[in-house]
Short mmCIF file of C-alpha atoms in Angstrom, two decimals:
data_model
loop_
_atom_site.label_atom_id
_atom_site.label_comp_id
_atom_site.label_asym_id
_atom_site.label_seq_id
_atom_site.Cartn_x
_atom_site.Cartn_y
_atom_site.Cartn_z
CA MET A 1 74.95 94.13 98.11
CA LYS A 2 75.72 94.44 94.11
CA ILE A 3 79.37 94.02 93.89
CA LEU A 4 81.16 94.28 90.68
CA ALA A 5 84.60 92.39 91.01
CA LEU A 6 86.93 92.49 88.50
CA GLU A 7 90.87 90.48 88.68
CA SER A 8 93.47 91.51 86.75
CA SER A 9 96.90 91.10 88.60
CA SER A 10 98.51 87.39 87.48
CA GLU A 11 97.67 85.89 83.66
CA ARG A 12 94.50 84.62 84.91
CA ALA A 13 91.84 87.83 84.76
CA SER A 14 88.46 87.13 86.00
CA VAL A 15 84.71 89.39 86.45
CA ALA A 16 83.10 89.01 88.71
CA LEU A 17 79.44 90.30 90.50
CA SER A 18 77.81 89.49 93.41
CA ILE A 19 73.58 89.76 93.95
CA ASP A 20 73.39 90.11 98.12
CA GLY A 21 76.50 86.92 98.40
CA ASP A 22 75.31 85.16 95.24
CA ILE A 23 78.74 84.99 93.55
CA ARG A 24 78.51 84.58 89.49
CA GLU A 25 81.96 84.86 87.89
CA ARG A 26 83.73 84.56 84.35
CA VAL A 27 87.14 83.82 84.12
CA LEU A 28 89.09 85.57 80.96
CA VAL A 29 91.78 83.18 79.11
CA GLY A 30 94.38 84.62 76.85
CA HIS A 31 93.23 87.85 77.46
CA ALA A 32 94.55 88.93 80.67
CA ASN A 33 95.92 91.98 79.70
CA HIS A 34 92.82 93.04 76.78
CA SER A 35 89.98 95.92 77.96
CA GLU A 36 88.35 95.43 74.97
CA HIS A 37 87.89 92.05 76.41
CA LEU A 38 87.82 93.35 79.89
CA LEU A 39 84.70 95.18 79.62
CA ALA A 40 83.16 92.59 77.07
CA ALA A 41 82.76 90.56 79.97
CA ILE A 42 81.70 92.43 82.64
CA ARG A 43 79.14 94.05 79.23
CA ASP A 44 77.72 90.15 79.08
CA LEU A 45 77.87 88.84 83.45
CA LEU A 46 75.68 92.47 83.89
CA ALA A 47 73.06 91.63 80.33
CA ALA A 48 72.74 88.59 82.32
CA ALA A 49 71.48 89.41 85.53
CA GLY A 50 69.35 91.97 83.77
CA LEU A 51 71.32 94.71 85.27
CA GLY A 52 72.74 97.91 84.28
CA SER A 53 76.15 99.39 86.30
CA SER A 54 74.17 101.86 88.01
CA ALA A 55 71.70 99.83 89.85
CA LEU A 56 76.61 98.00 91.12
CA ASP A 57 76.43 99.79 94.34
CA ALA A 58 80.44 99.37 94.15
CA VAL A 59 83.73 98.10 92.13
CA ALA A 60 85.97 96.75 93.63
CA PHE A 61 89.16 95.30 92.18
CA GLY A 62 92.47 93.66 92.79
CA SER A 63 95.08 96.44 93.68
CA GLY A 64 98.02 94.05 93.90
CA PRO A 65 100.50 93.12 93.99
CA GLY A 66 100.59 92.02 90.99
CA ALA A 67 101.64 92.31 87.33
CA PHE A 68 101.44 95.90 86.75
CA THR A 69 99.77 96.28 83.75
CA GLY A 70 97.06 94.59 84.69
CA LEU A 71 96.96 96.51 87.80
CA ARG A 72 96.86 99.50 85.38
CA LEU A 73 93.71 97.63 84.13
CA SER A 74 91.39 96.67 86.40
CA CYS A 75 92.06 99.77 88.13
CA GLY A 76 91.09 101.44 85.39
CA VAL A 77 88.43 99.87 84.31
CA ALA A 78 87.33 100.19 87.21
CA GLN A 79 87.60 103.56 88.03
CA GLY A 80 86.08 104.49 84.29
CA LEU A 81 83.12 102.76 85.61
CA ALA A 82 82.53 104.07 88.98
CA LEU A 83 82.97 107.72 87.32
CA GLY A 84 80.19 106.88 84.86
CA ALA A 85 77.70 105.06 86.91
CA GLY A 86 78.66 107.13 90.23
CA LEU A 87 79.83 105.07 92.60
CA GLY A 88 82.52 103.75 94.38
CA VAL A 89 85.66 102.04 94.51
CA ILE A 90 86.58 98.94 96.22
CA PRO A 91 90.47 97.72 96.35
CA VAL A 92 91.04 94.90 97.33
CA SER A 93 94.48 93.04 97.96
CA SER A 94 94.57 90.17 95.45
CA LEU A 95 96.80 88.61 97.79
CA ALA A 96 94.94 88.02 100.09
CA ALA A 97 92.17 87.21 97.68
CA LEU A 98 94.23 84.94 96.83
CA ALA A 99 95.05 83.47 100.36
CA LEU A 100 91.16 82.57 100.80
CA PHE A 101 91.87 79.41 98.95
CA ALA A 102 93.33 77.76 101.27
CA PRO A 103 92.54 74.93 103.33
CA HIS A 104 94.19 75.23 106.63
CA HIS A 105 94.09 78.88 108.92
CA GLN A 106 96.74 80.01 108.18
CA VAL A 107 99.05 80.20 105.08
CA LEU A 108 102.11 81.92 103.59
CA VAL A 109 101.04 83.27 99.66
CA ALA A 110 104.23 83.59 97.36
CA THR A 111 103.22 85.20 93.88
CA ASP A 112 106.08 85.35 91.20
CA ALA A 113 106.85 88.66 90.64
CA ARG A 114 109.30 88.77 88.02
CA MET A 115 112.53 90.53 87.30
CA GLY A 116 113.99 87.44 89.84
CA GLU A 117 111.53 88.56 92.43
CA VAL A 118 108.32 87.16 94.94
CA TYR A 119 105.47 89.43 95.87
CA HIS A 120 105.05 87.54 100.09
CA ALA A 121 102.49 87.48 102.45
CA ARG A 122 101.04 85.82 105.35
CA TYR A 123 97.56 85.71 106.69
CA ARG A 124 95.28 83.74 108.62
CA VAL A 125 91.53 82.71 107.38
CA GLU A 126 88.98 81.72 109.08
CA ASN A 127 84.94 81.30 107.78
CA GLY A 128 85.63 83.29 105.39
CA THR A 129 87.73 85.89 107.10
CA VAL A 130 91.14 86.88 106.19
CA THR A 131 93.17 88.56 108.69
CA GLU A 132 96.90 90.22 108.24
CA LEU A 133 99.79 88.56 110.12
CA ALA A 134 102.70 90.05 107.43
CA PRO A 135 102.02 92.76 105.14
CA PRO A 136 102.79 92.45 101.62
CA ALA A 137 106.41 92.70 100.77
CA CYS A 138 108.68 91.58 97.55
CA SER A 139 112.05 90.84 97.28
CA PRO A 140 114.25 87.71 96.24
CA PRO A 141 113.13 84.45 96.97
CA SER A 142 116.22 83.78 99.18
CA ALA A 143 114.61 86.17 101.67
CA VAL A 144 110.78 84.77 101.60
CA PRO A 145 111.16 83.70 104.99
CA ALA A 146 109.92 80.59 106.61
CA ALA A 147 106.93 81.64 107.60
CA GLY A 148 105.89 77.90 109.59
CA PRO A 149 104.99 74.62 110.55
CA ASP A 150 101.19 75.10 110.59
CA TYR A 151 101.08 77.28 107.93
CA TRP A 152 100.08 76.23 103.87
CA GLY A 153 101.14 77.60 100.88
CA LEU A 154 99.49 79.40 98.39
CA GLY A 155 101.06 81.09 94.45
CA SER A 156 102.74 81.26 91.50
CA ALA A 157 106.32 81.15 93.26
CA PHE A 158 106.67 77.96 94.54
CA ALA A 159 106.47 77.07 90.79
CA ALA A 160 108.56 80.01 89.10
CA TYR A 161 111.58 79.77 92.34
CA VAL A 162 111.64 75.31 93.22
CA THR A 163 114.81 75.31 93.65
CA GLU A 164 114.61 78.38 95.26
CA LEU A 165 112.08 77.94 97.72
CA ALA A 166 112.40 74.27 98.44
CA ALA A 167 112.88 74.78 102.65
CA VAL A 168 110.36 77.20 102.03
CA ARG A 169 108.25 75.00 100.98
CA ALA A 170 109.42 71.64 103.12
CA GLY A 171 108.56 73.64 105.88
CA LEU A 172 104.34 73.89 105.26
CA ILE A 173 101.29 71.21 105.69
CA GLY A 174 101.26 71.49 102.17
CA CYS A 175 101.67 74.00 98.97
CA ASP A 176 99.87 74.71 95.86
CA PRO A 177 101.56 76.57 92.83
CA LEU A 178 98.53 76.44 90.69
CA ALA A 179 96.42 79.08 92.87
CA ALA A 180 95.85 82.34 91.79
CA PRO A 181 93.44 85.28 92.36
CA THR A 182 90.14 85.80 91.35
CA ALA A 183 86.76 88.09 90.70
CA GLY A 184 84.88 86.19 92.56
CA ASN A 185 87.23 86.35 95.92
CA VAL A 186 88.21 89.46 95.25
CA ALA A 187 83.54 90.17 95.18
CA ARG A 188 83.85 87.97 98.81
CA LEU A 189 85.95 90.37 99.93
CA ALA A 190 84.51 93.47 99.65
CA VAL A 191 81.54 92.61 100.42
CA GLN A 192 82.44 91.53 103.76
CA ALA A 193 84.98 95.65 103.34
CA GLY A 194 81.45 97.17 103.16
CA SER A 195 80.93 100.17 101.60
CA ALA A 196 83.01 102.04 104.52
CA ALA A 197 86.16 100.44 101.75
CA CYS A 198 84.65 102.27 99.81
CA LEU A 199 86.81 104.71 97.86
CA PRO A 200 86.11 107.67 95.30
CA ALA A 201 86.94 106.56 91.76
CA GLU A 202 90.00 109.00 91.63
CA GLY A 203 92.00 107.71 95.22
CA ALA A 204 91.64 104.47 94.55
CA PHE A 205 95.46 102.94 93.26
CA PRO A 206 97.48 99.53 92.85
CA LEU A 207 98.87 98.30 95.32
CA TYR A 208 102.79 97.43 93.58
CA VAL A 209 105.39 97.66 96.36
CA ARG A 210 107.87 97.29 94.17
CA ASP A 211 108.34 100.39 92.40
CA LYS A 212 110.82 100.19 90.42
CA VAL A 213 109.56 98.21 86.48
CA ALA A 214 112.80 97.25 85.03
CA LEU A 215 116.27 95.94 86.00
CA THR A 216 119.84 96.64 84.72
CA THR A 217 121.98 94.13 83.25
CA ALA A 218 123.45 93.54 85.52
CA GLU A 219 120.89 93.43 88.16
CA ARG A 220 119.08 90.97 85.96
CA LEU A 221 122.02 88.26 85.66
CA ALA A 222 123.14 88.61 89.55
CA ARG A 223 119.37 87.56 89.28
CA GLY A 224 119.41 84.77 87.35
CA ASN A 225 117.79 85.63 84.57
CA LYS A 226 114.29 85.25 85.86
CA ALA A 227 112.27 87.81 83.95
#
């Protein structure tokens, strides 16, 4: 199965190509929200593999939750490529893609949602398979529930909200605040999902979790001016 994967829900955008489980990946440094750089990386990746978009079986993208602009970018590019080549689209949770990096079976993923909030979810990871234990949610860091002593922590929220998440982090086995979702992991999960997870291009959408993009001045002050 040949799947092209895109991930731009965080500041580290990347593209990956999975050919029968063999994954080739390119990371875009400093150009996470620029479509021309994403498209150029896709062209280079396909050219290096000697493939055209019509040779693909599907296009996958990290559907979020994450940065609104990044989600719209990867979703839009995935839809455009899929429509042009007559392919299906596989949306993959960006938090689940991040969870694949966990060195332990159970993981609390928590990423910085900006505006004084955190995207968080809990997963079990076994033999490269990710099972959702608690669905993605968005809340102030003070409302992130403790995961328990048998969990590993991953994600940028642990760096963005050091004080607010100190108690949660103290209860974890370990934590990596620098980990971010990658297109390679999006591709791995898309391969596992297979053709049954393919949607028509026009039916694939980002998972925003939080619909509100901006806060009022009063709300920002109440949440400690985290932007």
